[in-house]
Coordinates of C-alpha atoms in Angstrom, one line a residue:
M1 CA -14.1 20.2 -9.5
E2 CA -10.6 20.3 -8.0
V3 CA -11.7 18.0 -5.2
L4 CA -13.1 15.4 -7.8
L5 CA -10.0 15.7 -9.9
G6 CA -7.8 15.1 -6.7
L7 CA -9.9 12.1 -5.8
L8 CA -9.6 10.7 -9.4
I9 CA -5.9 11.0 -9.3
I10 CA -5.6 9.2 -6.0
A11 CA -7.9 6.5 -7.4
V12 CA -5.8 6.0 -10.5
G13 CA -2.7 5.5 -8.4
S14 CA -4.6 3.2 -6.0
F15 CA -5.6 1.1 -9.0
G16 CA -2.1 0.8 -9.9
Q17 CA -1.0 -0.3 -6.5
S18 CA -3.8 -2.9 -6.2
S19 CA -2.6 -4.3 -9.6
S20 CA 1.0 -4.5 -8.6
Y21 CA 0.8 -8.0 -7.2
V22 CA -0.6 -9.4 -10.5
P23 CA 2.7 -9.2 -12.5
I24 CA 4.5 -11.0 -9.6
R25 CA 2.6 -14.0 -10.6
K26 CA 4.4 -14.1 -13.9
V27 CA 7.8 -14.3 -12.1
K28 CA 9.3 -17.8 -12.8
E29 CA 11.7 -19.9 -10.8
W30 CA 12.6 -17.4 -8.2
S31 CA 12.1 -17.7 -4.4
W32 CA 9.9 -15.2 -2.6
E33 CA 12.9 -13.3 -1.2
S34 CA 14.5 -13.0 -4.6
F35 CA 11.5 -11.4 -6.4
W36 CA 10.6 -9.3 -3.4
L37 CA 14.0 -7.7 -3.3
T38 CA 14.1 -7.2 -7.0
Q39 CA 10.7 -5.6 -7.4
G40 CA 11.7 -3.5 -4.3
I41 CA 14.7 -2.1 -6.1
F42 CA 12.2 -0.7 -8.8
A43 CA 9.5 0.2 -6.3
W44 CA 11.5 1.8 -3.6
L45 CA 14.6 3.1 -5.3
V46 CA 14.5 3.5 -9.1
F47 CA 11.1 5.0 -9.6
P48 CA 11.0 7.1 -6.4
L49 CA 14.3 8.6 -7.5
L50 CA 13.0 9.4 -10.9
G51 CA 9.9 11.0 -9.3
A52 CA 12.1 13.1 -7.0
L53 CA 14.0 14.5 -9.9
L54 CA 10.8 16.2 -11.0
A55 CA 10.9 18.3 -7.8
I56 CA 14.4 19.8 -8.2
P57 CA 14.1 23.6 -8.4
A58 CA 15.9 25.4 -11.3
G59 CA 19.4 25.7 -10.5
G60 CA 19.2 23.5 -7.4
S61 CA 19.9 19.9 -6.5
L62 CA 18.2 17.0 -4.9
G63 CA 20.8 17.0 -2.0
S64 CA 20.2 20.7 -1.2
L65 CA 16.4 20.2 -1.3
L66 CA 16.7 17.2 1.1
G67 CA 18.8 19.3 3.4
A68 CA 15.8 21.6 4.1
G69 CA 14.8 19.5 7.2
G70 CA 12.9 16.4 8.0
A71 CA 14.9 14.0 5.7
G72 CA 16.3 12.0 8.6
K73 CA 13.0 11.5 10.3
A74 CA 11.4 10.6 7.0
L75 CA 14.1 8.0 6.5
M76 CA 13.7 6.7 10.1
Y77 CA 9.9 6.3 9.6
G78 CA 10.7 4.6 6.3
V79 CA 12.7 2.0 8.1
L80 CA 9.8 1.2 10.4
W81 CA 7.4 1.3 7.4
G82 CA 9.8 -1.3 5.8
V83 CA 8.8 -3.9 8.5
G84 CA 5.2 -3.3 7.5
G85 CA 6.1 -3.5 3.8
L86 CA 7.9 -6.8 4.4
T87 CA 5.1 -8.4 6.4
F88 CA 2.7 -6.9 4.1
G89 CA 4.1 -9.1 1.2
L90 CA 3.9 -12.1 3.6
S91 CA 0.3 -11.4 4.3
M92 CA -0.5 -11.7 0.6
R93 CA 1.4 -15.0 0.7
Y94 CA -0.6 -16.4 3.6
L95 CA -4.1 -14.8 2.9
G96 CA -4.2 -13.9 -0.7
V97 CA -4.6 -10.5 -2.4
A98 CA -8.0 -9.8 -1.3
L99 CA -8.0 -10.7 2.5
G100 CA -4.4 -9.9 3.1
Q101 CA -4.6 -6.4 1.8
S102 CA -8.0 -5.8 3.4
I103 CA -6.7 -6.5 7.0
S104 CA -3.4 -4.9 6.5
L105 CA -4.6 -1.7 4.8
G106 CA -7.5 -1.3 7.3
T107 CA -5.1 -1.2 10.3
C108 CA -2.8 1.0 8.2
S109 CA -5.7 3.3 7.4
A110 CA -6.6 3.9 11.0
F111 CA -3.1 4.4 12.4
G112 CA -1.9 6.4 9.4
T113 CA -4.7 8.8 9.4
L114 CA -5.3 9.4 13.1
L115 CA -1.7 9.4 14.5
P116 CA -0.7 12.5 12.5
A117 CA -3.7 14.4 13.8
I118 CA -3.0 13.3 17.3
F119 CA 0.7 14.3 17.1
A120 CA -0.5 17.8 15.8
G121 CA -2.7 18.1 19.0
D122 CA -6.1 17.9 17.1
N123 CA -9.2 17.2 19.1
L124 CA -10.7 14.1 17.6
F125 CA -14.0 14.5 19.4
S126 CA -15.3 17.7 18.1
G127 CA -15.6 19.7 14.8
Q128 CA -13.5 18.5 11.9
G129 CA -11.5 16.1 14.2
L130 CA -14.7 14.2 14.9
I131 CA -15.6 14.0 11.2
L132 CA -12.1 12.6 10.6
L133 CA -12.6 10.1 13.3
L134 CA -16.0 9.0 12.0
G135 CA -14.6 8.8 8.5
V136 CA -11.9 6.4 9.7
C137 CA -14.5 4.3 11.6
I138 CA -16.5 3.9 8.5
T139 CA -13.3 2.9 6.6
I140 CA -12.5 0.3 9.3
A141 CA -16.2 -0.9 9.3
G142 CA -16.0 -1.5 5.6
I143 CA -12.7 -3.4 5.9
A144 CA -14.1 -5.4 8.9
V145 CA -17.1 -6.6 6.8
I146 CA -14.7 -7.7 4.0
G147 CA -12.5 -9.5 6.6
Y148 CA -15.8 -11.2 7.8
A149 CA -16.5 -12.3 4.2
G150 CA -12.9 -13.7 4.1
S151 CA -13.6 -15.8 7.2
L152 CA -16.9 -17.1 5.7
R153 CA -14.9 -18.1 2.6
A154 CA -12.4 -20.0 4.7
Q155 CA -15.1 -21.8 6.5
N156 CA -16.8 -23.0 3.2
M157 CA -13.6 -24.1 1.5
T158 CA -11.9 -27.4 1.8
E159 CA -8.2 -27.5 2.5
E160 CA -7.6 -28.5 -1.2
Q161 CA -9.6 -25.5 -2.4
K162 CA -7.6 -23.2 -0.1
R163 CA -4.3 -24.4 -1.4
E164 CA -5.6 -24.1 -5.0
A165 CA -6.6 -20.5 -4.6
I166 CA -3.6 -19.5 -2.3
K167 CA -0.7 -21.9 -2.3
D168 CA 0.5 -21.1 1.1
F169 CA -2.8 -20.3 2.8
A170 CA -2.6 -20.0 6.6
L171 CA -5.4 -18.1 8.3
T172 CA -4.1 -17.6 11.9
K173 CA -0.5 -16.8 10.8
G174 CA -1.8 -14.6 8.0
L175 CA -4.0 -12.6 10.3
L176 CA -1.2 -11.9 12.8
V177 CA 1.2 -10.9 10.0
A178 CA -1.3 -8.8 8.3
L179 CA -2.2 -6.8 11.6
L180 CA 1.6 -6.2 12.2
A181 CA 2.0 -5.2 8.6
G182 CA -0.9 -2.6 9.0
V183 CA 0.5 -0.9 12.2
M184 CA 4.0 -0.6 10.8
S185 CA 2.9 0.5 7.4
A186 CA 1.1 3.5 9.0
C187 CA 4.6 5.0 9.4
F188 CA 4.7 5.8 5.8
N189 CA 2.2 8.6 6.3
L190 CA 4.1 9.7 9.4
G191 CA 7.2 9.9 7.2
L192 CA 5.4 12.0 4.7
N193 CA 4.4 14.5 7.4
A194 CA 7.9 14.6 8.8
G195 CA 9.2 15.6 5.4
T196 CA 6.9 18.6 5.1
P197 CA 9.8 21.1 5.3
I198 CA 11.3 19.6 2.1
K199 CA 7.9 19.8 0.3
E200 CA 7.5 23.5 1.5
T201 CA 11.0 24.5 0.3
A202 CA 10.4 23.0 -3.1
I203 CA 7.2 25.0 -3.5
I204 CA 8.9 28.2 -2.3
N205 CA 11.6 27.7 -4.9
G206 CA 9.1 27.4 -7.7
V207 CA 8.5 23.6 -8.0
D208 CA 5.0 22.7 -9.1
P209 CA 2.9 21.6 -6.1
L210 CA 2.0 18.4 -8.0
F211 CA 5.6 17.2 -7.7
A212 CA 6.8 19.0 -4.5
G213 CA 6.2 16.0 -2.2
L214 CA 8.0 13.4 -4.4
P215 CA 11.5 13.8 -2.7
V216 CA 9.9 13.0 0.7
I217 CA 8.5 9.8 -0.8
L218 CA 12.1 8.8 -1.9
M219 CA 13.4 9.2 1.6
V220 CA 10.6 7.1 3.1
T221 CA 10.9 4.4 0.5
L222 CA 14.7 4.4 0.9
G223 CA 14.3 3.6 4.6
G224 CA 11.9 0.8 3.7
F225 CA 14.3 -0.6 1.2
L226 CA 17.1 -0.9 3.7
T227 CA 14.9 -3.0 6.0
N228 CA 13.7 -5.2 3.3
A229 CA 17.0 -5.6 1.6
A230 CA 18.6 -6.8 4.8
Y231 CA 15.9 -9.4 5.4
C232 CA 15.8 -10.7 1.8
I233 CA 19.6 -11.0 1.5
F234 CA 19.6 -12.9 4.8
Q235 CA 17.0 -15.2 3.5
N236 CA 19.0 -15.7 0.2
V237 CA 22.0 -16.8 2.3
K238 CA 20.0 -18.9 4.6
N239 CA 18.0 -20.6 1.9
K240 CA 20.9 -20.7 -0.6
T241 CA 18.7 -18.9 -3.2
G242 CA 21.3 -16.3 -4.2
G243 CA 21.7 -18.2 -7.4
D244 CA 18.2 -17.1 -8.5
Y245 CA 19.6 -13.7 -9.7
F246 CA 21.9 -15.6 -12.3
K247 CA 19.3 -17.9 -13.9
G248 CA 19.7 -16.6 -17.3
G249 CA 16.7 -18.4 -18.8
V250 CA 14.2 -16.4 -16.7
M251 CA 16.2 -13.2 -16.0
G252 CA 14.6 -11.0 -18.8
N253 CA 11.1 -12.1 -17.9
N254 CA 11.6 -11.7 -14.2
L255 CA 13.2 -8.3 -14.5
L256 CA 10.4 -7.1 -16.7
F257 CA 7.6 -8.2 -14.4
C258 CA 9.4 -7.0 -11.3
A259 CA 9.9 -3.6 -12.9
L260 CA 6.1 -3.5 -13.9
A261 CA 5.2 -4.4 -10.3
G262 CA 7.4 -1.7 -9.1
V263 CA 6.2 1.1 -11.1
L264 CA 2.5 0.1 -10.4
W265 CA 3.2 0.0 -6.6
Y266 CA 4.9 3.4 -6.7
S267 CA 1.9 4.9 -8.6
Q268 CA -0.1 4.9 -5.4
F269 CA 2.1 7.5 -3.6
F270 CA 2.9 9.4 -6.9
G271 CA -0.9 9.7 -7.3
L272 CA -1.4 10.5 -3.6
E273 CA 1.0 13.4 -3.7
M274 CA -0.4 14.8 -6.9
G275 CA -4.0 14.4 -5.8
K276 CA -3.4 16.1 -2.4
S277 CA -2.2 19.2 -4.3
F278 CA -5.9 19.6 -5.4
L279 CA -7.2 19.1 -1.9
V280 CA -5.4 22.0 -0.2
N281 CA -8.5 24.1 0.0
S282 CA -10.2 21.3 1.9
P283 CA -8.2 20.7 5.1
L284 CA -10.5 17.8 6.2
L285 CA -10.1 15.9 2.8
L286 CA -6.4 16.6 3.0
A287 CA -6.1 15.0 6.4
F288 CA -8.4 12.2 5.3
S289 CA -6.5 11.4 2.0
W290 CA -4.4 8.7 3.5
S291 CA -7.6 6.9 4.6
I292 CA -9.0 7.4 1.1
L293 CA -6.0 5.8 -0.5
M294 CA -6.3 2.8 1.8
A295 CA -10.1 2.5 1.2
L296 CA -9.5 2.5 -2.5
N297 CA -6.6 0.0 -2.2
V298 CA -8.8 -2.4 -0.5
T299 CA -11.7 -1.9 -2.9
F300 CA -9.5 -2.5 -6.0
S301 CA -7.6 -5.4 -4.4
N302 CA -10.8 -7.2 -3.7
I303 CA -11.9 -6.7 -7.3
W304 CA -8.6 -8.2 -8.3
G305 CA -9.3 -11.1 -5.9
I306 CA -12.6 -11.8 -7.7
I307 CA -10.9 -11.7 -11.1
L308 CA -8.1 -14.0 -9.9
K309 CA -10.8 -16.4 -8.5
E310 CA -9.8 -16.1 -5.0
W311 CA -13.5 -16.1 -4.1
K312 CA -14.3 -18.9 -6.5
G313 CA -16.8 -21.3 -4.9
C314 CA -18.1 -19.0 -2.3
N315 CA -21.8 -19.1 -1.6
N316 CA -24.2 -16.2 -2.0
R317 CA -24.1 -15.1 1.6
T318 CA -20.4 -14.6 1.4
M319 CA -20.4 -12.7 -1.8
T320 CA -23.2 -10.5 -0.4
V321 CA -21.1 -9.6 2.6
L322 CA -18.2 -8.9 0.3
I323 CA -20.3 -6.5 -1.8
I324 CA -21.7 -4.7 1.3
G325 CA -18.1 -4.2 2.7
L326 CA -17.1 -2.8 -0.8
L327 CA -20.0 -0.4 -0.8
I328 CA -19.2 0.9 2.7
L329 CA -15.6 1.5 1.6
V330 CA -16.7 3.5 -1.4
F331 CA -19.0 5.5 0.8
S332 CA -16.1 6.2 3.1
V333 CA -14.2 7.8 0.3
F334 CA -16.8 10.5 -0.2
F335 CA -17.9 10.9 3.4
P336 CA -15.7 13.8 4.3
S337 CA -16.8 15.8 1.3
L338 CA -20.4 15.8 2.7
F339 CA -19.5 18.3 5.3

């Protein structure tokens, strides 16, 4: 029962993340760099800080908790993850919600799940390590099938249809950006592992395990914010779009939807840390939790892709391939629990 509850919590957070790009469509008269930085302030600073405050021990402080060890490494991995987060946004721009998230998160799933196991010296070719490897392979297979569905969609659409569904559609550029985004985004999970001493210290000092990992998330997202802020401000200066932030007529609307996008995005890691606390008695599922989150993100993002009509006009073959890919991903979520 605890395992199912943990998976459910992760799924709820995943649905939030996959929905986070929908409010951005409501942002008006702002350039990409302006709304990306603004939603990032909420997603990577405001809400992670509020979450971290839930993990402060009685009589303690956030600063002393972060001093337990690993904060610097978590921040460093966050800076690297920031490159992935930045290019992840660009992949949505060039490929759309469905295909962009599928490729980026597939790569992220593989590297983010396997690298911590490799760094820990685990053998991936026997025992639970082999099951972990097989689970990741199933996840990648599902995402690859969805990626193939995306290529079929591109073949069957006119340039006008592509632009209608995705304004800046560019398949080759989008694929390269999405792959880079996936590799660098895997650093987030490495950052979470680097901050384990912080989480352990919080638990020792009486913090509920549900919230103990939230300060680590803050350090990783802080690093990512630094990367993204530097790039977005540079683009504001280069493109002379700094005036976006002072357009009074749309300010309230844009702040509202950027804040909504931010809290939805943050919910995936809030849910991941809470869900993992219910998986502690299943080391295999705990190790596979990152891949589970990515698989669910891809599943929900493609459902949103259908709702947003990104697959409009596709033939039956393309939709069949897409559904097969989604079913493989759903299976991958439960695969480790079969052993």
